[in-house]
CSV table of C-alpha atoms and ligand atoms in Angstrom, one decimal:
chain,number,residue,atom,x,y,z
N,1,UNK,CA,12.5,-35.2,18.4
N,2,UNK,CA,10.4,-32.6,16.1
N,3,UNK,CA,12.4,-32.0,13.4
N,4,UNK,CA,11.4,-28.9,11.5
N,5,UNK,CA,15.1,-28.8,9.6
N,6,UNK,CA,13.3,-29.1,5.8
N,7,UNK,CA,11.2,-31.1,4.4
N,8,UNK,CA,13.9,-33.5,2.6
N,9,UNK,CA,13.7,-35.0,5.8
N,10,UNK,CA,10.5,-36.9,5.1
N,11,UNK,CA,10.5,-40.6,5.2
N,12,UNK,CA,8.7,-43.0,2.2
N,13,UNK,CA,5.7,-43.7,3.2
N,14,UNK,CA,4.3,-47.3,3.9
N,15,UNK,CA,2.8,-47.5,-0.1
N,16,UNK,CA,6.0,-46.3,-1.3
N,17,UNK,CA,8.2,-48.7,0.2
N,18,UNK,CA,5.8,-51.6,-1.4
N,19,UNK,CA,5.8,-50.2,-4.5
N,20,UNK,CA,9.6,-50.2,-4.0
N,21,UNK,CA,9.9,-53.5,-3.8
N,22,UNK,CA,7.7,-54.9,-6.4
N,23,UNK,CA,9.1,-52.4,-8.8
N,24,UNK,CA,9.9,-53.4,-12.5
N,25,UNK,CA,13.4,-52.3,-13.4
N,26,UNK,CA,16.0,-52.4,-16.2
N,27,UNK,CA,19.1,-51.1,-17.4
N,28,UNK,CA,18.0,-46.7,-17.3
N,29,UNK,CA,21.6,-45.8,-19.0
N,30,UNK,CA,20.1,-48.1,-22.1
N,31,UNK,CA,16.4,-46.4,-21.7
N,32,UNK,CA,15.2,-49.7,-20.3
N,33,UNK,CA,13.9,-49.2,-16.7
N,34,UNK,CA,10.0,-49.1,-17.4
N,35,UNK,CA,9.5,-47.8,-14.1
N,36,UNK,CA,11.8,-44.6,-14.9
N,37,UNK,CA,10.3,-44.4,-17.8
N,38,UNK,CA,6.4,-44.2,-16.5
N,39,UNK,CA,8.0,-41.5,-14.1
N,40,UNK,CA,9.4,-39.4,-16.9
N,41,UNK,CA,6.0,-39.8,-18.9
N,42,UNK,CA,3.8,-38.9,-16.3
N,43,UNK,CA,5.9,-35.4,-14.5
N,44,UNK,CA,6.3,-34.5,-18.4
N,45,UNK,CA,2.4,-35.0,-18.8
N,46,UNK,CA,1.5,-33.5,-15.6
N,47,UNK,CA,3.6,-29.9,-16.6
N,48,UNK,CA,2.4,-29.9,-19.9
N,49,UNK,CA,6.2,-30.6,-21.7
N,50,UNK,CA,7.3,-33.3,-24.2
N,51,UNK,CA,9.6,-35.2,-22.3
N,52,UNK,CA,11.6,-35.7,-18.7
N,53,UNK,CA,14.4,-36.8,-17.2
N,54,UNK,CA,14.7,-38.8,-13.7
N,55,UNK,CA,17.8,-37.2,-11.8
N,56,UNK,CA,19.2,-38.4,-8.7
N,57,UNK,CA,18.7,-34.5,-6.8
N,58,UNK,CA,17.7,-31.5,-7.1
N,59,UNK,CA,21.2,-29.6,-7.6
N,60,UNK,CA,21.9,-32.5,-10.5
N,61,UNK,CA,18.5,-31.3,-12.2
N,62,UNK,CA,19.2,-27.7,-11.8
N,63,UNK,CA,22.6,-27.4,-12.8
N,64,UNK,CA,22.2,-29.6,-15.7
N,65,UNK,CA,19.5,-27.1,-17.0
N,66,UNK,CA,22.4,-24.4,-17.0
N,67,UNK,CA,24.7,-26.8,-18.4
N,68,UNK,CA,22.3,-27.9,-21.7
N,69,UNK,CA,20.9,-23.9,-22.3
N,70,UNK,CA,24.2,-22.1,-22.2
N,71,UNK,CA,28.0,-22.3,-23.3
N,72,UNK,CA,31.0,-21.5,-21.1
N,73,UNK,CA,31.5,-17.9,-20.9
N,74,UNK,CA,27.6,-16.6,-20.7
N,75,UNK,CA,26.0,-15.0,-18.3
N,76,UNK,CA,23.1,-16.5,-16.2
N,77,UNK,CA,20.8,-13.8,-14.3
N,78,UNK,CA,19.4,-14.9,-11.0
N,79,UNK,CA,18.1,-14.0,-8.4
N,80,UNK,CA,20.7,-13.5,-5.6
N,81,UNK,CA,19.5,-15.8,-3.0
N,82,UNK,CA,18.5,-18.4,-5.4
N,83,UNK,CA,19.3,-22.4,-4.0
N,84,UNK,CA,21.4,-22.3,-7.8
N,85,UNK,CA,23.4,-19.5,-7.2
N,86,UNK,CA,23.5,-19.5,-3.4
N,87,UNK,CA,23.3,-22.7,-2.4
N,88,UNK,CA,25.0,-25.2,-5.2
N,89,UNK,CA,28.8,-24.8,-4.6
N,90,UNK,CA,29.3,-22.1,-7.9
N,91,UNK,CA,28.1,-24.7,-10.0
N,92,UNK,CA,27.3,-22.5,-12.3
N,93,UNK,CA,30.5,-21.4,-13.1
N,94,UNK,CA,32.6,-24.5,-12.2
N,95,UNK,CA,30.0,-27.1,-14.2
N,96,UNK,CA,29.0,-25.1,-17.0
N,97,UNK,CA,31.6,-22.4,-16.8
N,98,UNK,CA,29.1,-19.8,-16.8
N,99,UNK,CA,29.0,-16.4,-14.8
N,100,UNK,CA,25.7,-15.7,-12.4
N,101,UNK,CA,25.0,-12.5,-12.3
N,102,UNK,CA,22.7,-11.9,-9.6
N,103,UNK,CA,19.9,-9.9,-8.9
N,104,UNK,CA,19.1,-9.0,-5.3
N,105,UNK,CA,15.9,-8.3,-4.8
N,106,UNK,CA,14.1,-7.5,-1.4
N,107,UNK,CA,11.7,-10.9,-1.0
N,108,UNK,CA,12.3,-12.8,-3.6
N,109,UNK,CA,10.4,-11.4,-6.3
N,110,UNK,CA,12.6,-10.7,-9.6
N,111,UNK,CA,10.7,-7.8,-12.0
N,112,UNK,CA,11.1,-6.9,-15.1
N,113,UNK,CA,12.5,-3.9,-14.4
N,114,UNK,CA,15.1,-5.2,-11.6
N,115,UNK,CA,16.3,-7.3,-15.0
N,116,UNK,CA,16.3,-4.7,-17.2
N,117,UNK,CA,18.9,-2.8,-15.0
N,118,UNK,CA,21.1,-5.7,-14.5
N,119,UNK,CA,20.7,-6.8,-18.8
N,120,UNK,CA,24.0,-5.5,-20.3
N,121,UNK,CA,23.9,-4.9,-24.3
N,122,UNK,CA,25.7,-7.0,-27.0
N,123,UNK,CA,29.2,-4.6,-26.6
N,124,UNK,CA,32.1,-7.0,-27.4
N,125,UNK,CA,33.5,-6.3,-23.5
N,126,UNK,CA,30.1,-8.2,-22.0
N,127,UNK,CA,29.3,-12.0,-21.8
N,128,UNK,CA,26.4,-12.9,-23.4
N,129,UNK,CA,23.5,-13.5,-21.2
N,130,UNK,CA,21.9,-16.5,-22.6
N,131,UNK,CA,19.7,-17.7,-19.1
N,132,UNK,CA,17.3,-16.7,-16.3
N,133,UNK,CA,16.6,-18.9,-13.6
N,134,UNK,CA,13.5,-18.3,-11.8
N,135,UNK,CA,12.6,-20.1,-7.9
N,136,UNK,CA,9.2,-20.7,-7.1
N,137,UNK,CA,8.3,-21.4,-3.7
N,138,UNK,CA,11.8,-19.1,-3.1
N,139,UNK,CA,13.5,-20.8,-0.3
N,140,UNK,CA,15.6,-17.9,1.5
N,141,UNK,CA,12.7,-15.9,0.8
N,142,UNK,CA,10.6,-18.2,3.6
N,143,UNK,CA,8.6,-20.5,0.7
N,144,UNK,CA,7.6,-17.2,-1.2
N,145,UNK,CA,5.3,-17.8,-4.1
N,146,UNK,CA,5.4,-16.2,-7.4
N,147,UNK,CA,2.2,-16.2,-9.4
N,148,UNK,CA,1.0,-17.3,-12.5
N,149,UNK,CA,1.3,-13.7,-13.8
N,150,UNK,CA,4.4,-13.3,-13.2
N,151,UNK,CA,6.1,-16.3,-13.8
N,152,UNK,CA,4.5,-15.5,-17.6
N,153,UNK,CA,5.7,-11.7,-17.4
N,154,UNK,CA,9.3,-13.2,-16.5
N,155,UNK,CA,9.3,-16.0,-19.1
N,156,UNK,CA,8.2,-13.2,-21.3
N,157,UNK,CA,11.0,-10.8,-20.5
N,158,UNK,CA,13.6,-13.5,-20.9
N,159,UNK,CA,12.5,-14.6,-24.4
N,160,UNK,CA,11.5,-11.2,-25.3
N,161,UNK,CA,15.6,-10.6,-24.5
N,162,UNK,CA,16.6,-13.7,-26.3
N,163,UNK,CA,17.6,-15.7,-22.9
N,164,UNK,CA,16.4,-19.3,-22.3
N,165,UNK,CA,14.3,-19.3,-19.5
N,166,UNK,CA,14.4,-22.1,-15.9
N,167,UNK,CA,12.4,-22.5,-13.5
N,168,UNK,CA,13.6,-24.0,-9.6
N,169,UNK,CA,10.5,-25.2,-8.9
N,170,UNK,CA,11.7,-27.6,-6.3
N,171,UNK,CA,8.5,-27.0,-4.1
N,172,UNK,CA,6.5,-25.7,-7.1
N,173,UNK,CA,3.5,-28.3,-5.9
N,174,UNK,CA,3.5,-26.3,-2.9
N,175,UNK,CA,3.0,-23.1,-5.0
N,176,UNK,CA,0.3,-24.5,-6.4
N,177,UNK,CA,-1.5,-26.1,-3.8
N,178,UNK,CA,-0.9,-22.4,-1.9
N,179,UNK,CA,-2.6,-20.6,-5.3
N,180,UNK,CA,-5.0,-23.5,-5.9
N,181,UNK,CA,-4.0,-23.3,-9.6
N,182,UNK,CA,-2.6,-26.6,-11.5
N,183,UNK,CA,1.3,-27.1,-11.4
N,184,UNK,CA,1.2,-26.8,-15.4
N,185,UNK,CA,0.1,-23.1,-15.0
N,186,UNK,CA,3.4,-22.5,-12.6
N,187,UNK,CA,5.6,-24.3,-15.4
N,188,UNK,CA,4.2,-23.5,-18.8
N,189,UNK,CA,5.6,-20.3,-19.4
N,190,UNK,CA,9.4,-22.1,-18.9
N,191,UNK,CA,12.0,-23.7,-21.1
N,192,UNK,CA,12.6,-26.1,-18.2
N,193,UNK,CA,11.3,-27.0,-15.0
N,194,UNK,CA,12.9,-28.6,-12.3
N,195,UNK,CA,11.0,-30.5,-9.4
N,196,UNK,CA,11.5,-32.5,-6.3
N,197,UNK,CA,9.9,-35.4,-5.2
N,198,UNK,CA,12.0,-36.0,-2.1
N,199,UNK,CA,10.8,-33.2,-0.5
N,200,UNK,CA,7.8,-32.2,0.7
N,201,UNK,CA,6.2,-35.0,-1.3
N,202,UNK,CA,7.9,-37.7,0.8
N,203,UNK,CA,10.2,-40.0,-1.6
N,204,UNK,CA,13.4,-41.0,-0.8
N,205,UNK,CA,15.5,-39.9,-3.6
N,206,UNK,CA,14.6,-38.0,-6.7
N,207,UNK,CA,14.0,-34.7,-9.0
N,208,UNK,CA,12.7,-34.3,-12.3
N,209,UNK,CA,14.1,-31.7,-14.9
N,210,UNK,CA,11.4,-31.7,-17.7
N,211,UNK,CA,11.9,-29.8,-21.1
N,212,UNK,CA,10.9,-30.0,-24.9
N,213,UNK,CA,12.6,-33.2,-26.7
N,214,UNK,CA,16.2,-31.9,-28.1
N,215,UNK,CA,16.9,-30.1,-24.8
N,216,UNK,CA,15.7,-33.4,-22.6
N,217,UNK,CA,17.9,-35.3,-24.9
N,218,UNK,CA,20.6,-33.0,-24.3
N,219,UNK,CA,20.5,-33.0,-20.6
N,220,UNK,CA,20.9,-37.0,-20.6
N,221,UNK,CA,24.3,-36.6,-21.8
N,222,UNK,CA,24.9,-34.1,-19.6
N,223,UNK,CA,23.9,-36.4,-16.6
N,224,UNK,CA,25.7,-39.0,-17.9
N,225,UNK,CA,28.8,-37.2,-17.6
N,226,UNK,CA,28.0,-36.0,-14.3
N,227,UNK,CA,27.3,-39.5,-13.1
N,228,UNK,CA,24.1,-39.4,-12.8
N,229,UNK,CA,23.2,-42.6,-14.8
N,230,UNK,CA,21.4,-44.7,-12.6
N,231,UNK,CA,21.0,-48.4,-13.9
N,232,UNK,CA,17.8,-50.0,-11.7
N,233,UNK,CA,16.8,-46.4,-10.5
N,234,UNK,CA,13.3,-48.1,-11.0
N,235,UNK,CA,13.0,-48.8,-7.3
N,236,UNK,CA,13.4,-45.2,-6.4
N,237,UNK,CA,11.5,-44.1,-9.3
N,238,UNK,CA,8.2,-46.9,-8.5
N,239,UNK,CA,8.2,-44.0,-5.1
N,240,UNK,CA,8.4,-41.2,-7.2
N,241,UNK,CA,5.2,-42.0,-8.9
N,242,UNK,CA,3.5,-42.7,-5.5
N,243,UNK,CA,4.7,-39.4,-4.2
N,244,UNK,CA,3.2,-37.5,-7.4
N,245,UNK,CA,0.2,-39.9,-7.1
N,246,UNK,CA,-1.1,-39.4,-3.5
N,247,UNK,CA,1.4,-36.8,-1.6
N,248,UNK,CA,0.9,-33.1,-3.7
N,249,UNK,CA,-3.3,-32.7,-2.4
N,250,UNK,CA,-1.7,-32.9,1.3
N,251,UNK,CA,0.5,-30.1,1.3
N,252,UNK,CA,-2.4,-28.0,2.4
N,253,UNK,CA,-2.1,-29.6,5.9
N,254,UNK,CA,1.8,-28.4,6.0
N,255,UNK,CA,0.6,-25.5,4.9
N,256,UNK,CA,-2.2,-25.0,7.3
N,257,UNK,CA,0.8,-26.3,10.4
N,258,UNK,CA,3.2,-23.5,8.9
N,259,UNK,CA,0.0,-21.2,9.6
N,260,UNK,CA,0.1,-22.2,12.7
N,261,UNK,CA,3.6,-21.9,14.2
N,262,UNK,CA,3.8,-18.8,12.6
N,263,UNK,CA,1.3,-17.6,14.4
N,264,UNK,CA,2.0,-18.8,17.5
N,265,UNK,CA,5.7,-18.1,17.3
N,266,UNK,CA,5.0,-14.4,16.9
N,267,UNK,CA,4.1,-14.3,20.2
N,268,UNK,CA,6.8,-16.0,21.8
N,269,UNK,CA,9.4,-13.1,23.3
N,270,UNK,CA,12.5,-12.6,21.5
N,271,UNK,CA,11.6,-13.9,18.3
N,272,UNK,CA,10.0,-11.8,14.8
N,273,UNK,CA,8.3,-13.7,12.5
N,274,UNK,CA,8.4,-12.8,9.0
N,275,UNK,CA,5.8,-11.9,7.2
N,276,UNK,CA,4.5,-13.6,4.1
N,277,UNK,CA,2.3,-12.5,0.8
N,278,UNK,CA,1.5,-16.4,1.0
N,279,UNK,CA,2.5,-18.6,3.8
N,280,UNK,CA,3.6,-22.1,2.2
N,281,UNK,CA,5.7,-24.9,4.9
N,282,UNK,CA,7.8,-22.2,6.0
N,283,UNK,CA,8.3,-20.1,8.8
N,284,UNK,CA,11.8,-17.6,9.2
N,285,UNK,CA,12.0,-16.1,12.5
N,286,UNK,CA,14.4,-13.4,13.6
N,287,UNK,CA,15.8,-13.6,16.9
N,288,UNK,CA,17.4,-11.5,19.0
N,289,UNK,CA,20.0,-13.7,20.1
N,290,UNK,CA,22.7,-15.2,17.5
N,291,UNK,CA,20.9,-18.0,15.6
N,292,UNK,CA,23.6,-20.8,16.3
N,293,UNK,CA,22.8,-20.3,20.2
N,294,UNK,CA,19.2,-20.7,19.8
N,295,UNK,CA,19.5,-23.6,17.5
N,296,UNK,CA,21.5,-25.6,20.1
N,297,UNK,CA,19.1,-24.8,22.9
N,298,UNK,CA,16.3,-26.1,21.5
N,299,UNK,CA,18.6,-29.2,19.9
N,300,UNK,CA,18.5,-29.7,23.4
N,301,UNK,CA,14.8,-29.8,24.2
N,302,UNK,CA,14.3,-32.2,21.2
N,303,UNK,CA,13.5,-30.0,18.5
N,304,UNK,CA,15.8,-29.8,15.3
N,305,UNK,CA,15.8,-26.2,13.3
N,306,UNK,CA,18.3,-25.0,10.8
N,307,UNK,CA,20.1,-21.2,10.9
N,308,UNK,CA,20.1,-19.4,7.7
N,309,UNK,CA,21.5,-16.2,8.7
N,310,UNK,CA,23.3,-14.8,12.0
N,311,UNK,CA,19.9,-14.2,13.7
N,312,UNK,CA,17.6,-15.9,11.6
N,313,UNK,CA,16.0,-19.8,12.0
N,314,UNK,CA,13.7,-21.5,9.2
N,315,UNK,CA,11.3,-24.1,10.2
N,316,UNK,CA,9.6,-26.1,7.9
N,317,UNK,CA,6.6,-28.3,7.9
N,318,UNK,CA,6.1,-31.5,6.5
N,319,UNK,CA,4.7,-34.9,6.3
N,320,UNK,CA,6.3,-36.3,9.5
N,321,UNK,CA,5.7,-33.6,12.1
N,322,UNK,CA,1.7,-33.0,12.7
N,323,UNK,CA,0.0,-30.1,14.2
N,324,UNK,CA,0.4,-31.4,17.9
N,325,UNK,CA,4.2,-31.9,17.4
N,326,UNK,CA,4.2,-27.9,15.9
N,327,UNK,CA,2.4,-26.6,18.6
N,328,UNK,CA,4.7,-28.7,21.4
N,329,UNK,CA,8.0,-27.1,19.2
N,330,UNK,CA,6.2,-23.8,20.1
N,331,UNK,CA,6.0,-24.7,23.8
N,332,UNK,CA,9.9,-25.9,23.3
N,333,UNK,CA,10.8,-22.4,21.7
N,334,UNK,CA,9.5,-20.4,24.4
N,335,UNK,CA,11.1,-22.5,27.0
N,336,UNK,CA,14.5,-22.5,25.6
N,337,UNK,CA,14.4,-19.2,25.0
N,338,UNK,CA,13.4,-18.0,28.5
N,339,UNK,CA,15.9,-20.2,29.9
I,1,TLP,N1,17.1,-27.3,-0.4
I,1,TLP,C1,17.6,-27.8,0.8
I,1,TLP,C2,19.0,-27.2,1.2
I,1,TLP,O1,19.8,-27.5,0.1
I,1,TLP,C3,19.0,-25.8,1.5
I,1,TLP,C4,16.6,-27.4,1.9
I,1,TLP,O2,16.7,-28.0,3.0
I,1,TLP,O3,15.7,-26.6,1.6
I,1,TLP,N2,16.2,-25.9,-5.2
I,1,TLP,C5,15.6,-25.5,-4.0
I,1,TLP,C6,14.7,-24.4,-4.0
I,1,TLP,C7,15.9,-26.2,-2.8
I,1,TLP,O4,15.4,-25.8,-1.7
I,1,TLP,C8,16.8,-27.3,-2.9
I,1,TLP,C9,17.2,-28.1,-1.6
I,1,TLP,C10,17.3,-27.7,-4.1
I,1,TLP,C11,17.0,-27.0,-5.2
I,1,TLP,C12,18.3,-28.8,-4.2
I,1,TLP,O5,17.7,-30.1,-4.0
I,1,TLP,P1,18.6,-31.3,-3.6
I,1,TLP,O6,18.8,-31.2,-2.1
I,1,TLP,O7,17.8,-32.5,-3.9
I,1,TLP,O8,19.9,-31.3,-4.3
């Protein structure tokens, strides 16, 4: 089975698992896993921000950034197919009790002038917008990358409008390795930064939320109270710093395999593949058949895809499927398809 579903998917690797089992560990809720704590250190050091915080996923990390920068009753802006917004149950407002407002754009990319027509004024009727979140790679957008440029010009507009300012960067290795900039470039022009380390970068379990001190501080509370206070998370963590270690340099080669299918795929009938400023590990397609159809065909030749829209399929490279195993899904696509 080739199984392009997402990269969370990925397996630990052989050096993970080892360094799983010989972890050091303590008591995390008291601050006394050392393992955790190298982990925090070193994703805090590596983005260029005074401390971190080791939470078991993504969503946790994400939606405990809403919850520390704003009060019930503000507004966040984001962009409308965001993971937070569109993807995290309404957390938003049901965690934080906070009101998205989003921001469609065409591809992903917010601007500041797209926010400046969705900004309201201080008018007593209005919440108060207090956040942006920004996502970078963007997910629905097929692993879009935003630049250095303007993740500073959007940083800028937000503080420039008095609103704290996250970044998803779930995948934001990826948008570096794509740009060939450091991941501090991507994440120094936010209040916080959220990563992943169980995706693309292989671990088993894990995300980082990193931040200045008082807002780090904050968000501990906050993931206390979500139950997210992990005792011996030292064994998941000893993978974490494996995956930052020795998994980020490869992503060029998922990169390179998204290249690839993309390529390929575009000339397999029935199917339009999307065009991208930057391709990262993702490929939508279009199909001209309803997506749920297509995805159960090729279930059935042994390859695993997800829908994300009537008639469109995302595929995403990663760690466990290799070149030959993307140009076989290719093979599969067609067949299932002509079938
Ligand atoms: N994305 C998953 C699904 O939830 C859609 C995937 O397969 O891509 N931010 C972004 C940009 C994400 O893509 C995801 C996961 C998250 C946050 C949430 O991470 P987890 O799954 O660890 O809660």
């Amino acid at each position: 089975v080739i199984d392009l579903r997402s990269d969370t998917v990925t397996t630990p690797t052989p050096e993970m698992r080892r360094a799983m089992a010989a972890a050091e560990v303590g008591d995390d809720v008291y601050g006394e896993d050392p393992t955790v704590r190298r982990l925090e250190e070193m994703a805090a050091d590596l983005l260029g921000f005074e401390a971190a915080l080791f939470v078991p996923s993504g969503t946790m990390g994400n939606q405990l950034a809403v919850l520390t920068h704003t009060r019930p009753g503000d507004e966040v802006l984001v962009e409308a197919e965001a993971h937070i917004y569109y993807y995290e149950q309404g957390g938003i407002a049901r965690l934080a009790g906070a009101q998205p407002r989003p921001v469609a754009t065409p591809d992903g990319h917010l601007t500041p002038s797209l926010l400046d027509a969705a900004l309201r004024g201080p008018d007593l009727h209005f919440p108060r917008p207090s956040l942006l979140c920004v996502e970078n790679t963007h997910n629905r957008a097929g692993g879009e990358v935003l630049g250095v440029d303007e993740c500073q010009g959007l940083a800028a507009w937000a503080h420039a409008h008095g609103l704290r300012c996250h970044l998803d960067g779930a995948r934001i290795f990826n948008a570096a390795i794509a740009l060939a900039v450091p991941a501090r470039a991507l994440a120094q022009p936010f209040d916080s930064v959220m990563f992943c380390l169980s995706k693309g970068l292989g671990a088993p379990v894990g995300s980082l939320l990193v931040g200045a001190r008082d807002f780090i501080a904050e968000a501990r509370r906050g993931r206390k109270v979500l139950g997210g206070g992990m005792r011996q998370a030292g064994v998941l963590a000893a993978a974490g710093i494996v995956a930052l270690s020795t998994m980020v340099n490869r992503l060029e080669e998922d990169h390179r395999n998204a290249a690839l299918l993309a390529d390929r795929l575009a000339e397999v009938p029935g199917l339009v593949v999307e065009p991208m400023r930057l391709r990262t590990n993702m490929v939508m397609v279009q199909t001209d058949r309803p997506a749920a159809e297509v995805v159960l065909r090729l279930r059935e030749a042994g390859v695993l895809v997800n829908a994300v829209g009537p008639r469109r399929i995302r595929l995403v490279t990663h760690k466990d499927v290799s070149r030959d195993d993307c140009l076989a899904a290719v093979r599969r696509f067609a067949e299932a398809l002509a079938a």
